[in-house]
PDB file of C-alpha atoms and ligand atoms in Angstrom:
ATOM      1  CA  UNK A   1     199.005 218.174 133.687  1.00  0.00           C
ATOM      2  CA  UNK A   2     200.446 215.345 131.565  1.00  0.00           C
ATOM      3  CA  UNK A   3     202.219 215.544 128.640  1.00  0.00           C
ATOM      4  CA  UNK A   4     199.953 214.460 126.297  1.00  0.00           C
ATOM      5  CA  UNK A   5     196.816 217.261 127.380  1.00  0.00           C
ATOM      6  CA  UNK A   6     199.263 219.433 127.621  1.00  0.00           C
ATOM      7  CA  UNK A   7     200.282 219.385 123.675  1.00  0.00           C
ATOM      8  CA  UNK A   8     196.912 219.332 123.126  1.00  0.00           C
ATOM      9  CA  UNK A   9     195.394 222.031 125.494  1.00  0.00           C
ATOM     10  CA  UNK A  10     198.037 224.050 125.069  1.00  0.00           C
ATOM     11  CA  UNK A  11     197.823 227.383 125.682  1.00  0.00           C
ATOM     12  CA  UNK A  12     195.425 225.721 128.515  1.00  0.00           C
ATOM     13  CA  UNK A  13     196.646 224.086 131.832  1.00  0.00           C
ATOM     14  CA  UNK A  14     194.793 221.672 133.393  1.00  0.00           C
ATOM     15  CA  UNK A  15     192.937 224.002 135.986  1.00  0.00           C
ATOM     16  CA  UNK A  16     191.519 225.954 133.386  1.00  0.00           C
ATOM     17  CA  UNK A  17     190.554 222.687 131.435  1.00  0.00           C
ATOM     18  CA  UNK A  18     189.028 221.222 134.420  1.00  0.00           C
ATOM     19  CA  UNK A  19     186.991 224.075 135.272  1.00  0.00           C
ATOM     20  CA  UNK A  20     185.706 224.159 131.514  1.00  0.00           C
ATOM     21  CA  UNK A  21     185.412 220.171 131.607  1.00  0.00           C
ATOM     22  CA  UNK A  22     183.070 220.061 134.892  1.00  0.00           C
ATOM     23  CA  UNK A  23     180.597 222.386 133.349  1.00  0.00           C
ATOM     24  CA  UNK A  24     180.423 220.912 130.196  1.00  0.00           C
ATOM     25  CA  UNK A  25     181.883 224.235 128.533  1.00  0.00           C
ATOM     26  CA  UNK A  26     182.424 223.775 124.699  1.00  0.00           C
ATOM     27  CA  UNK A  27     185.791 225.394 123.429  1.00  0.00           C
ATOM     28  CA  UNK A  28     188.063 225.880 120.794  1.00  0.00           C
ATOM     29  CA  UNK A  29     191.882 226.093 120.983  1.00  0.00           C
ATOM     30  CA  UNK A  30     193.674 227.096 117.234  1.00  0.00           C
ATOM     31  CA  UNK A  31     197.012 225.615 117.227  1.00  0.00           C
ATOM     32  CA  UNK A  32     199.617 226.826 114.974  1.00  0.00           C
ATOM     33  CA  UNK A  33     201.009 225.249 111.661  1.00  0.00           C
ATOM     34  CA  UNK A  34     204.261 223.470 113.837  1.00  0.00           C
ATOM     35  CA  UNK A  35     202.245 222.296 117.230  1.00  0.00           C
ATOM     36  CA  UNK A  36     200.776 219.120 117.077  1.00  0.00           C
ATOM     37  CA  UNK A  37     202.620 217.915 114.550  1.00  0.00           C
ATOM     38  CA  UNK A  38     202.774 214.190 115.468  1.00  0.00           C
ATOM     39  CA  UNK A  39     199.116 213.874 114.727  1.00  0.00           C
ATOM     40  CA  UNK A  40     198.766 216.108 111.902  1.00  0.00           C
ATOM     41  CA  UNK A  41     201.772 214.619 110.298  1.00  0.00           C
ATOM     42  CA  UNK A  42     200.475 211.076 110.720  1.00  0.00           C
ATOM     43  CA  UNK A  43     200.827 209.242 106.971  1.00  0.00           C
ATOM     44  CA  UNK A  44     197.495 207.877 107.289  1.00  0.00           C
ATOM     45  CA  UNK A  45     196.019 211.797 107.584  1.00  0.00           C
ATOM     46  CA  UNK A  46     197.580 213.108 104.928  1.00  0.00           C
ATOM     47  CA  UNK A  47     194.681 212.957 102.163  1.00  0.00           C
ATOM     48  CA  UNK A  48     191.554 210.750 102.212  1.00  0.00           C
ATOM     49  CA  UNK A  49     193.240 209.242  99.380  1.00  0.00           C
ATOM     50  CA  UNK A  50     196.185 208.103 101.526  1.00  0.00           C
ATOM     51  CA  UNK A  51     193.448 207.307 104.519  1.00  0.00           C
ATOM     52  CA  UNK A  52     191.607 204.806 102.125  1.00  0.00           C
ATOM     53  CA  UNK A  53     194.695 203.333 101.011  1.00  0.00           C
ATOM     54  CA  UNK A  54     196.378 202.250 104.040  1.00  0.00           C
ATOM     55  CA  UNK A  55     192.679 201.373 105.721  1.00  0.00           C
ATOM     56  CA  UNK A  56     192.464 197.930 106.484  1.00  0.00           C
ATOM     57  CA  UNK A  57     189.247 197.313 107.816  1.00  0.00           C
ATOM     58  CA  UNK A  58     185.741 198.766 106.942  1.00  0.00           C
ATOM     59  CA  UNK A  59     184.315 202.122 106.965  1.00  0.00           C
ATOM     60  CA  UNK A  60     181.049 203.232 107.757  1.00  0.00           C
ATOM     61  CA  UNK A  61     179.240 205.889 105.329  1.00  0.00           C
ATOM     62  CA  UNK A  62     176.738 208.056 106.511  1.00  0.00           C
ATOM     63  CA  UNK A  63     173.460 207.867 104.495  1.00  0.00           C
ATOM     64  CA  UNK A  64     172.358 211.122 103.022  1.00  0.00           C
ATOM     65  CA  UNK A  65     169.038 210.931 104.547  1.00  0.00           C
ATOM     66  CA  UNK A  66     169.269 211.489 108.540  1.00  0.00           C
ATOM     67  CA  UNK A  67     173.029 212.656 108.508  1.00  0.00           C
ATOM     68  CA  UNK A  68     173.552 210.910 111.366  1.00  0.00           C
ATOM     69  CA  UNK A  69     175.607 207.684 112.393  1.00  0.00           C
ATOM     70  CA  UNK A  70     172.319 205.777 113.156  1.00  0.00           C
ATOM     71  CA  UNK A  71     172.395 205.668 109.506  1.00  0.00           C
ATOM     72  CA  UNK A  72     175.464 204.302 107.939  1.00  0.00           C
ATOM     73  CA  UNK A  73     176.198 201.044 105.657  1.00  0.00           C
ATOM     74  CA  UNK A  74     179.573 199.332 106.109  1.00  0.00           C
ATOM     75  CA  UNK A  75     181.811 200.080 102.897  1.00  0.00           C
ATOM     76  CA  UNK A  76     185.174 199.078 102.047  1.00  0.00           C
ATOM     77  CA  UNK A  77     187.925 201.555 100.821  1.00  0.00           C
ATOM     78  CA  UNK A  78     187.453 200.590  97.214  1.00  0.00           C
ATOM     79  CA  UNK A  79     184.050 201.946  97.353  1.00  0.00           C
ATOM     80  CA  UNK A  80     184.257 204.612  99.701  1.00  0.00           C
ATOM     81  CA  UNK A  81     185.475 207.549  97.728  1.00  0.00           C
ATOM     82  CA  UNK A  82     182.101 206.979  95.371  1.00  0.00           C
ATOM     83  CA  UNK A  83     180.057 207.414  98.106  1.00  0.00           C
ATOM     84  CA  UNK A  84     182.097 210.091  99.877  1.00  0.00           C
ATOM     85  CA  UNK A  85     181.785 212.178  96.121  1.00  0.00           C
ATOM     86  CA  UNK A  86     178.233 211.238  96.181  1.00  0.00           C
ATOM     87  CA  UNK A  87     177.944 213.179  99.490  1.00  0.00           C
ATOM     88  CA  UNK A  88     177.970 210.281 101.806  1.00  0.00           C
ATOM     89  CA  UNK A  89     180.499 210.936 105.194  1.00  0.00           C
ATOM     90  CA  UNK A  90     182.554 208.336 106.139  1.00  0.00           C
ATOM     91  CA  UNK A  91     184.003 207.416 109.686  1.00  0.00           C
ATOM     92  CA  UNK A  92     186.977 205.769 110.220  1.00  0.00           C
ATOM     93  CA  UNK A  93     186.515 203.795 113.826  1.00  0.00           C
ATOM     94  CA  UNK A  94     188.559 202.183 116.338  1.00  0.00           C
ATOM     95  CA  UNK A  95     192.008 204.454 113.918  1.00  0.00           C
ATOM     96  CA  UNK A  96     194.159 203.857 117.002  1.00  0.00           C
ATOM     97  CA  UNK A  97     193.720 199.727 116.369  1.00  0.00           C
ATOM     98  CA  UNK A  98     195.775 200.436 112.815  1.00  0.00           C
ATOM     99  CA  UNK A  99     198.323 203.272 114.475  1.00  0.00           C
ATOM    100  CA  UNK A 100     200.463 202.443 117.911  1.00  0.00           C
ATOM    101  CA  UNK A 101     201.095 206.227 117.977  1.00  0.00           C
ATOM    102  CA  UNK A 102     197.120 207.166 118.085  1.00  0.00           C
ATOM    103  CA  UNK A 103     197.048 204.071 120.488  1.00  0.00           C
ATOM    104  CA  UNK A 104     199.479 205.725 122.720  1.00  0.00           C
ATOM    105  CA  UNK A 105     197.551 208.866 122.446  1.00  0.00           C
ATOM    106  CA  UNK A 106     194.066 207.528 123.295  1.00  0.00           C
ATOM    107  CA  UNK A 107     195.861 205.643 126.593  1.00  0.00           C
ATOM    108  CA  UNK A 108     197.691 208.819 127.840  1.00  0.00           C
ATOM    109  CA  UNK A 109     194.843 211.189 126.966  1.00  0.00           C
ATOM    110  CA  UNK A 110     191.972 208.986 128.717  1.00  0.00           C
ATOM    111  CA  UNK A 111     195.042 208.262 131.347  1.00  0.00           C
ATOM    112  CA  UNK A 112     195.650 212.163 132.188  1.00  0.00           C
ATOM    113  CA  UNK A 113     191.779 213.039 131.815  1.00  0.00           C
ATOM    114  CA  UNK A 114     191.867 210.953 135.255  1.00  0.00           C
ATOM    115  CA  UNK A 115     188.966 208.604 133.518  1.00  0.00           C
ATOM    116  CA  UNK A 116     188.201 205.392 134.814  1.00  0.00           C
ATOM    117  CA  UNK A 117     190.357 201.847 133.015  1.00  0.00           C
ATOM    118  CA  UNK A 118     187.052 201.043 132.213  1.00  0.00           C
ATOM    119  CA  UNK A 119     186.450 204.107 129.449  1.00  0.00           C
ATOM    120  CA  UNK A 120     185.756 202.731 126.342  1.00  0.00           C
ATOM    121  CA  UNK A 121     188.945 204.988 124.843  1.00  0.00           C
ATOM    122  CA  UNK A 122     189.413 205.209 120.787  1.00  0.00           C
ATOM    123  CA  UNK A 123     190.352 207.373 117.727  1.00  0.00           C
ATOM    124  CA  UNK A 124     187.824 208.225 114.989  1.00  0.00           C
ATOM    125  CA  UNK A 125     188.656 209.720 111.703  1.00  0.00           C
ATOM    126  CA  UNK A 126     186.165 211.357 109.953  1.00  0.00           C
ATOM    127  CA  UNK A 127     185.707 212.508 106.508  1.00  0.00           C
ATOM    128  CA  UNK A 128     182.741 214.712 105.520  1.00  0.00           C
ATOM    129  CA  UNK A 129     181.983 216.331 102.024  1.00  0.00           C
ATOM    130  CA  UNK A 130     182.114 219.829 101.084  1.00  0.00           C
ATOM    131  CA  UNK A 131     178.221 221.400 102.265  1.00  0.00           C
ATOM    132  CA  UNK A 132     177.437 217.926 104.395  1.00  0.00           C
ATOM    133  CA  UNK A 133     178.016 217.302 108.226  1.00  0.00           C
ATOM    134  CA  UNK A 134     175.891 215.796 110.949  1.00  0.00           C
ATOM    135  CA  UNK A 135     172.071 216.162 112.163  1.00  0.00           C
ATOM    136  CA  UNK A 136     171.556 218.091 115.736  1.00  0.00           C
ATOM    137  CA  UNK A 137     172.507 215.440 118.283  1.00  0.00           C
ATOM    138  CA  UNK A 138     174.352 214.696 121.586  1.00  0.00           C
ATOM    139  CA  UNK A 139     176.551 212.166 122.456  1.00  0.00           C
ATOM    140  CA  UNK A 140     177.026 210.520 125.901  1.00  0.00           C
ATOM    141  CA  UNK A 141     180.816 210.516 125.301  1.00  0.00           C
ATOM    142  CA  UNK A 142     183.512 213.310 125.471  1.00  0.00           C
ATOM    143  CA  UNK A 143     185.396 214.746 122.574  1.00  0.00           C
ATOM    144  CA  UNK A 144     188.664 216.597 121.662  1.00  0.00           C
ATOM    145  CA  UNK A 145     188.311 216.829 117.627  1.00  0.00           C
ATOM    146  CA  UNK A 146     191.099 217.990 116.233  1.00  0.00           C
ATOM    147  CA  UNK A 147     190.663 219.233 112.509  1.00  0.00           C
ATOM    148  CA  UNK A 148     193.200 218.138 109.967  1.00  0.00           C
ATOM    149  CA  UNK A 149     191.944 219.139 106.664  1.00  0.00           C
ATOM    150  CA  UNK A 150     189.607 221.816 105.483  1.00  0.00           C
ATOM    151  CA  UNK A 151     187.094 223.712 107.636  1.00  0.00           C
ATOM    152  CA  UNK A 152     184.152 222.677 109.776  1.00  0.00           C
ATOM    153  CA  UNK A 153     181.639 224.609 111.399  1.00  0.00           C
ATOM    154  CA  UNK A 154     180.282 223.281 114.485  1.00  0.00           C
ATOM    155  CA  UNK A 155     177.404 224.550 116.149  1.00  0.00           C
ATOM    156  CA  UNK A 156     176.990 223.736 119.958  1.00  0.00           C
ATOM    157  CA  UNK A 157     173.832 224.207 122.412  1.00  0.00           C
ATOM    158  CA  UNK A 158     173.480 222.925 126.335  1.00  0.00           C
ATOM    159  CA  UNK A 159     171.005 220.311 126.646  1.00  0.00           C
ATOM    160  CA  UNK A 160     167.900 221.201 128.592  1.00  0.00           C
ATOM    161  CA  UNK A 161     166.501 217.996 128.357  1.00  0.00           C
ATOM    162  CA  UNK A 162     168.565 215.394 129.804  1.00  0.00           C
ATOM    163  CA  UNK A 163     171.628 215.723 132.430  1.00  0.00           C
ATOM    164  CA  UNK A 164     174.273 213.438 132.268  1.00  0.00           C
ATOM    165  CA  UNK A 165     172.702 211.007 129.076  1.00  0.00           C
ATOM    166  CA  UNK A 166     173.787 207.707 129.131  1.00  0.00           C
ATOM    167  CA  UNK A 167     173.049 207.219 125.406  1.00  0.00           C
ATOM    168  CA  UNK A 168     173.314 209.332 122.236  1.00  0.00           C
ATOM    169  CA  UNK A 169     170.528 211.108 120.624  1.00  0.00           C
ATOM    170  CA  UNK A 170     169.583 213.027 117.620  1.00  0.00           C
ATOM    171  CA  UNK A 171     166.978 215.217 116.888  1.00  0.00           C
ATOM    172  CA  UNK A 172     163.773 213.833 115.134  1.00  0.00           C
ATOM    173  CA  UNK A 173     164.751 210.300 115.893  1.00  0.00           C
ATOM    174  CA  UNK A 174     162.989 207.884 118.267  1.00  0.00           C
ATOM    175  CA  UNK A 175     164.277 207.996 122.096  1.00  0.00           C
ATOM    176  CA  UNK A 176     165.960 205.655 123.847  1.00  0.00           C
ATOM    177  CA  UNK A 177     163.788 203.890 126.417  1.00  0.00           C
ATOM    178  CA  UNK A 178     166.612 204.658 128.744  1.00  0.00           C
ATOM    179  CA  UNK A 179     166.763 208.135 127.976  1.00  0.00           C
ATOM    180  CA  UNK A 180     162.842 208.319 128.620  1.00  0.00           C
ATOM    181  CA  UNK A 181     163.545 207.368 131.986  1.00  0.00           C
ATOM    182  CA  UNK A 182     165.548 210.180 132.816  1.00  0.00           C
ATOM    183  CA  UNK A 183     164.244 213.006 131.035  1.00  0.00           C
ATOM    184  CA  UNK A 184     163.959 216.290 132.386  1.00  0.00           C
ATOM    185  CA  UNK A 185     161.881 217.904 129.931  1.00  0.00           C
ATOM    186  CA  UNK A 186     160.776 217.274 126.458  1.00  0.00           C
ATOM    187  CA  UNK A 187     163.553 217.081 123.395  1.00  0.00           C
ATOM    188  CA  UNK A 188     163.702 219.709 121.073  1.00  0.00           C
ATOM    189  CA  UNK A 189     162.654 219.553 117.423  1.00  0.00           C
ATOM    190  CA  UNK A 190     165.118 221.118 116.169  1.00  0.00           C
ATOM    191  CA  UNK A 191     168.463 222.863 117.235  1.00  0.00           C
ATOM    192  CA  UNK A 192     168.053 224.936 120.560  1.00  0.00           C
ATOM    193  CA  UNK A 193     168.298 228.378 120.403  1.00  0.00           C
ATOM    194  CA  UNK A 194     171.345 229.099 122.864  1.00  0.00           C
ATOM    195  CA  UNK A 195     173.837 228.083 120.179  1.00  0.00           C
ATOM    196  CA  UNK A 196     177.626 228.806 120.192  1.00  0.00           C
ATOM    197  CA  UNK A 197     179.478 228.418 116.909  1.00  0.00           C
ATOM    198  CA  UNK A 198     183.048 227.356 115.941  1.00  0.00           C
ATOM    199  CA  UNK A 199     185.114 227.512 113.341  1.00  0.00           C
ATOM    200  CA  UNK A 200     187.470 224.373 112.648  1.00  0.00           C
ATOM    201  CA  UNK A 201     190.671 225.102 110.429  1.00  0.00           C
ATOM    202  CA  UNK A 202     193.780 222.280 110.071  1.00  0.00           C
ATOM    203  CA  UNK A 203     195.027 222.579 113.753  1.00  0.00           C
ATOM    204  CA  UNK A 204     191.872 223.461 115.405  1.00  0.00           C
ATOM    205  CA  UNK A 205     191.027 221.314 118.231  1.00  0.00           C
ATOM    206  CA  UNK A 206     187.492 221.530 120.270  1.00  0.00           C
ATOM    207  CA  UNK A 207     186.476 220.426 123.073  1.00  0.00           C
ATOM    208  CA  UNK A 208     182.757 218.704 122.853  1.00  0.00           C
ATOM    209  CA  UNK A 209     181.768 217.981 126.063  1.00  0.00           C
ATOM    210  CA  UNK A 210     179.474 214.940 126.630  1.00  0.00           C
ATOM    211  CA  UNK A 211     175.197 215.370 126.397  1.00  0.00           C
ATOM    212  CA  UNK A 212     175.854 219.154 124.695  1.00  0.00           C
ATOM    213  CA  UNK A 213     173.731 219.021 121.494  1.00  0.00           C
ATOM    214  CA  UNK A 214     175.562 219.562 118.307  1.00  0.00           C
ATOM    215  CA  UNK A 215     176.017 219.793 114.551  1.00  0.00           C
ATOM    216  CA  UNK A 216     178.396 220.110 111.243  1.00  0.00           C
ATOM    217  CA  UNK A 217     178.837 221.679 108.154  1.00  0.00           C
ATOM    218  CA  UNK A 218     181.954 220.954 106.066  1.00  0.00           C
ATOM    219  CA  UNK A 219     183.012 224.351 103.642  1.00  0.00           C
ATOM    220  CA  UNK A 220     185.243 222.047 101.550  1.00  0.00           C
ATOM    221  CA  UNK A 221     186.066 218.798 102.013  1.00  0.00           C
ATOM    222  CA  UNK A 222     187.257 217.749 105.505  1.00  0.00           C
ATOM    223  CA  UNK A 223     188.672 215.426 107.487  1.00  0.00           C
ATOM    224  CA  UNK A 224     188.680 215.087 111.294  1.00  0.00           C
ATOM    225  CA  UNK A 225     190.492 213.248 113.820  1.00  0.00           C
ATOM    226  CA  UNK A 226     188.704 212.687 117.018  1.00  0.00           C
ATOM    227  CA  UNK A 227     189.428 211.315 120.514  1.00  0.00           C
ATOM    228  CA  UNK A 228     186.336 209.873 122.541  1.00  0.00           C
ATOM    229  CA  UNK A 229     185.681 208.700 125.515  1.00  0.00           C
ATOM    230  CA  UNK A 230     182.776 206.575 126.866  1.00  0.00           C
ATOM    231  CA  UNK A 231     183.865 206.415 130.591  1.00  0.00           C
ATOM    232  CA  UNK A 232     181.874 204.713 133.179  1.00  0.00           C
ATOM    233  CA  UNK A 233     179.456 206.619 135.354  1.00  0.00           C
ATOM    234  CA  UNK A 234     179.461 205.919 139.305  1.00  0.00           C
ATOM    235  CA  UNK A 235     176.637 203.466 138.500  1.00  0.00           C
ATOM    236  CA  UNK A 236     178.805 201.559 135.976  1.00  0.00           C
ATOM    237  CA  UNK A 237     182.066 201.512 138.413  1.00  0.00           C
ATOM    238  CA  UNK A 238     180.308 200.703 141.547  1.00  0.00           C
ATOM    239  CA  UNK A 239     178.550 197.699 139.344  1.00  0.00           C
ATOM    240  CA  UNK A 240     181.556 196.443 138.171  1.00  0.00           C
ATOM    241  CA  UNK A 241     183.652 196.511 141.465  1.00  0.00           C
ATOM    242  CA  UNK A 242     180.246 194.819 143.266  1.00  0.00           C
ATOM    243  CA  UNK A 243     180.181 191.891 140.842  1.00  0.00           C
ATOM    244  CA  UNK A 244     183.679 191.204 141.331  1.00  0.00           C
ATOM    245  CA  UNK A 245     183.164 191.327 145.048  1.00  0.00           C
ATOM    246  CA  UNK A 246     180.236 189.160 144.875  1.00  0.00           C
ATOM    247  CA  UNK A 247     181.108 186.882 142.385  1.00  0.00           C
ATOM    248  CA  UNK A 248     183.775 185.593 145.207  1.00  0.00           C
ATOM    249  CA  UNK A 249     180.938 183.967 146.625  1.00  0.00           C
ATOM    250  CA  UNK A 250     179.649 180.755 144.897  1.00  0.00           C
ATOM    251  CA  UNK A 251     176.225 181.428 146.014  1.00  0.00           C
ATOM    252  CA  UNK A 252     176.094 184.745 144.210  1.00  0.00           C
ATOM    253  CA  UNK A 253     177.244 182.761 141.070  1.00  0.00           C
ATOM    254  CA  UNK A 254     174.478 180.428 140.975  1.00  0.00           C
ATOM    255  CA  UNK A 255     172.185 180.837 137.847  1.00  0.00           C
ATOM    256  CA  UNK A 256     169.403 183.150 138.319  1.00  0.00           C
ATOM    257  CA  UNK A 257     167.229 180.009 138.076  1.00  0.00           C
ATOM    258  CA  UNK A 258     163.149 180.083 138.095  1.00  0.00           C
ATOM    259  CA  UNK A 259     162.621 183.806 137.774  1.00  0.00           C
ATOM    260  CA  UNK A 260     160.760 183.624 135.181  1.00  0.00           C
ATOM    261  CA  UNK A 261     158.684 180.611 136.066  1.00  0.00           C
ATOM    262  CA  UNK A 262     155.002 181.213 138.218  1.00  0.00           C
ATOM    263  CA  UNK A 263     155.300 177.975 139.872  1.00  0.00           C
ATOM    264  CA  UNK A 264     159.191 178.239 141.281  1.00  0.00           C
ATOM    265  CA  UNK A 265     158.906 181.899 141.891  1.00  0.00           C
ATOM    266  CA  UNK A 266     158.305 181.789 145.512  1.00  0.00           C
ATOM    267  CA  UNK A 267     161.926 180.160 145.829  1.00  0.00           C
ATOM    268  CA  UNK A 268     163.851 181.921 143.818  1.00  0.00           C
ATOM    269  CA  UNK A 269     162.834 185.042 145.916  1.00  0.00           C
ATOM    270  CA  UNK A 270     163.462 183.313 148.810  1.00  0.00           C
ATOM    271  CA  UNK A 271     167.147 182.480 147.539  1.00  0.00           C
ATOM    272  CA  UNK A 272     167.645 186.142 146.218  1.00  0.00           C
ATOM    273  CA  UNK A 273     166.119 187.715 150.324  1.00  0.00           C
ATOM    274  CA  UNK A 274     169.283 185.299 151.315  1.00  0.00           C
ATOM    275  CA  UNK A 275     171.669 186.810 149.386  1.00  0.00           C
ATOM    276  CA  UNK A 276     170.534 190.484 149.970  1.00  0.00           C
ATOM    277  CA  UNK A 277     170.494 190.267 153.322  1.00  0.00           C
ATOM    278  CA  UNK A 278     174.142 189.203 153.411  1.00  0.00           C
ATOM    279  CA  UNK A 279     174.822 192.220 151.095  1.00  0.00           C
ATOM    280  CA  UNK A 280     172.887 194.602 153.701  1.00  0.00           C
ATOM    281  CA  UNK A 281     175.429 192.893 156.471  1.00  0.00           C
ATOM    282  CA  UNK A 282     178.365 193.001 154.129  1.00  0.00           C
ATOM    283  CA  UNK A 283     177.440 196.899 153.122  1.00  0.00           C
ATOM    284  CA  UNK A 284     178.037 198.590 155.951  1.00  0.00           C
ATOM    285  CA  UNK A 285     181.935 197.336 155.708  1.00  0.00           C
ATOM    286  CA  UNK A 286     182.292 199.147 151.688  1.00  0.00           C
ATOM    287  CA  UNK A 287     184.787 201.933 151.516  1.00  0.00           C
ATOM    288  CA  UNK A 288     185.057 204.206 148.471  1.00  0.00           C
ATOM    289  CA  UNK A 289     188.501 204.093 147.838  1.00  0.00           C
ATOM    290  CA  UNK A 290     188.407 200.042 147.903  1.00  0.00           C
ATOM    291  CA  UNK A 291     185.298 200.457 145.232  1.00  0.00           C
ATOM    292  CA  UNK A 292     187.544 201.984 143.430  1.00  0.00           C
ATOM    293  CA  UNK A 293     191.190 199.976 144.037  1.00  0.00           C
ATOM    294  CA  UNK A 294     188.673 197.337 142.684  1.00  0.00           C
ATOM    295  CA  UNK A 295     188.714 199.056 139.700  1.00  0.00           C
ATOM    296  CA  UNK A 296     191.794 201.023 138.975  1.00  0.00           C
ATOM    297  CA  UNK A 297     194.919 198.831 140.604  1.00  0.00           C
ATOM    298  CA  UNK A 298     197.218 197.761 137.882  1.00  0.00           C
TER     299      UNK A 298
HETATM  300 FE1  FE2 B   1     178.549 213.723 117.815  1.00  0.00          FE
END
């Protein structure tokens, strides 16, 4: 295991990690006061004052209404704190952009997870009020949250109703059309009933593994420091490797042109059953680990 999962898994190794990982197992490792200390220490984490002082770019509060990130209005530090007294959580995106060491963090941890150079990797700070925290919902991303100040309880529930969601959802809200397609069976109305809760203190770091439903409730004011990942699925990798592959060919770069038109339909399939049948010539050839040299070569 690398060095970075290590400090942060620790007393884990990787073969217990990976075995809680492919199941989408929530956990929760409590670090002592000294480990982790790079993070914890970091000058920007030591109070949401300092955090809103040294913030250089904007900061999205979450409306008291939903308690959920589908309903936040940008802010700037200046008037952050009001809102965050008013109740209002505020998230601090994209952290490792102002912080090389987070940077270096997000890289090795997304690095030593074995995910894909195409992971959307990044560092979120959040900071929640004392009684507030998010509405039921999953993510399609993976988590490690590690909890700086104050406590957090999380409560965490498998999903029953989608496998493997490509977008986020939270309970009560419309679905995503591309969730709908997918469903296995109906969305809850409200938390499911197979919860596990946890605990957050300053040092606590939990695993949230992606699609398991979940919510928060800060006892005191808190602030969190997350990692997540939005890595590709096979669908994304193999789609990204194929275009490069076919975008070598000129023909494959032509515009898409009279699709939408009744009268110049008939050609445009006609150009498209050209190109597909070279693909069904040229498919045979594909090997996995080129699909993904494609990808992954430095
Ligand atoms: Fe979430």
């Amino acid at each position: 295991m690398g060095h970075y999962l290590t400090k942060i898994l620790h007393p884990l190794d990787i073969t217990e990690f990976l075995s809680l990982y492919e199941i989408n197992q929530p956990f929760v490792i409590h670090h002592g006061p000294d480990e982790l200390s790079e993070l914890r220490n970091l000058p920007m984490l030591e109070s949401l004052d300092s955090l809103l002082k040294s913030w250089p770019a904007v900061i999205s509060a979450h409306l008291p209404d939903v308690r959920d990130e589908i309903s936040s209005v940008e802010t700037t530090s200046k008037d952050a704190l009001k809102l965050f007294k008013n109740g209002m959580g505020l998230l601090f995106n994209n952290a490792n952009l102002h912080s090389p060491k987070l940077q270096s963090w997000v890289d090795a941890l997304r690095k030593e997870l074995g995910l894909s150079r195409l992971t959307h990797a990044r560092s979120i700070i959040y900071a929640t009020p004392d009684g507030k925290g998010t509405a039921p919902h999953f993510d399609q991303n993976i988590n490690l949250v590690l909890q700086i100040h104050g406590t957090k309880k999380w409560t965490l529930a498998p999903n029953r109703s989608v496998i493997n969601p490509t977008v986020r959802h939270t309970i009560g809200q419309p679905i995503d059309p591309e969730l709908m397609g997918y469903l296995e069976d109906e969305m809850p109305t409200e938390m499911p009933d197979e919860t596990v809760s946890f605990e957050l203190k300053p040092g606590s770091l939990l695993f949230v593994p992606r699609g398991v439903w979940h919510q928060t409730e800060a006892e005191g004011d808190a602030l969190a420091l997350n990692f997540t990942f939005s890595p590709p699925t096979w669908t994304d990798l193999f789609l990204s490797a194929l275009r490069s592959r076919l975008h070598t060919d000129p023909h494959w770069r032509e515009t898409a042109n009279g699709v939408s038109d009744f009268e110049r339909r008939f050609e445009a399939e006609k150009k498209l059953e050209l190109l597909l049948n070279g693909l069904i010539q040229d498919a045979p050839y594909w090997q996995a680990g080129d699909v993904i040299d494609a990808i992954e070569e430095e």
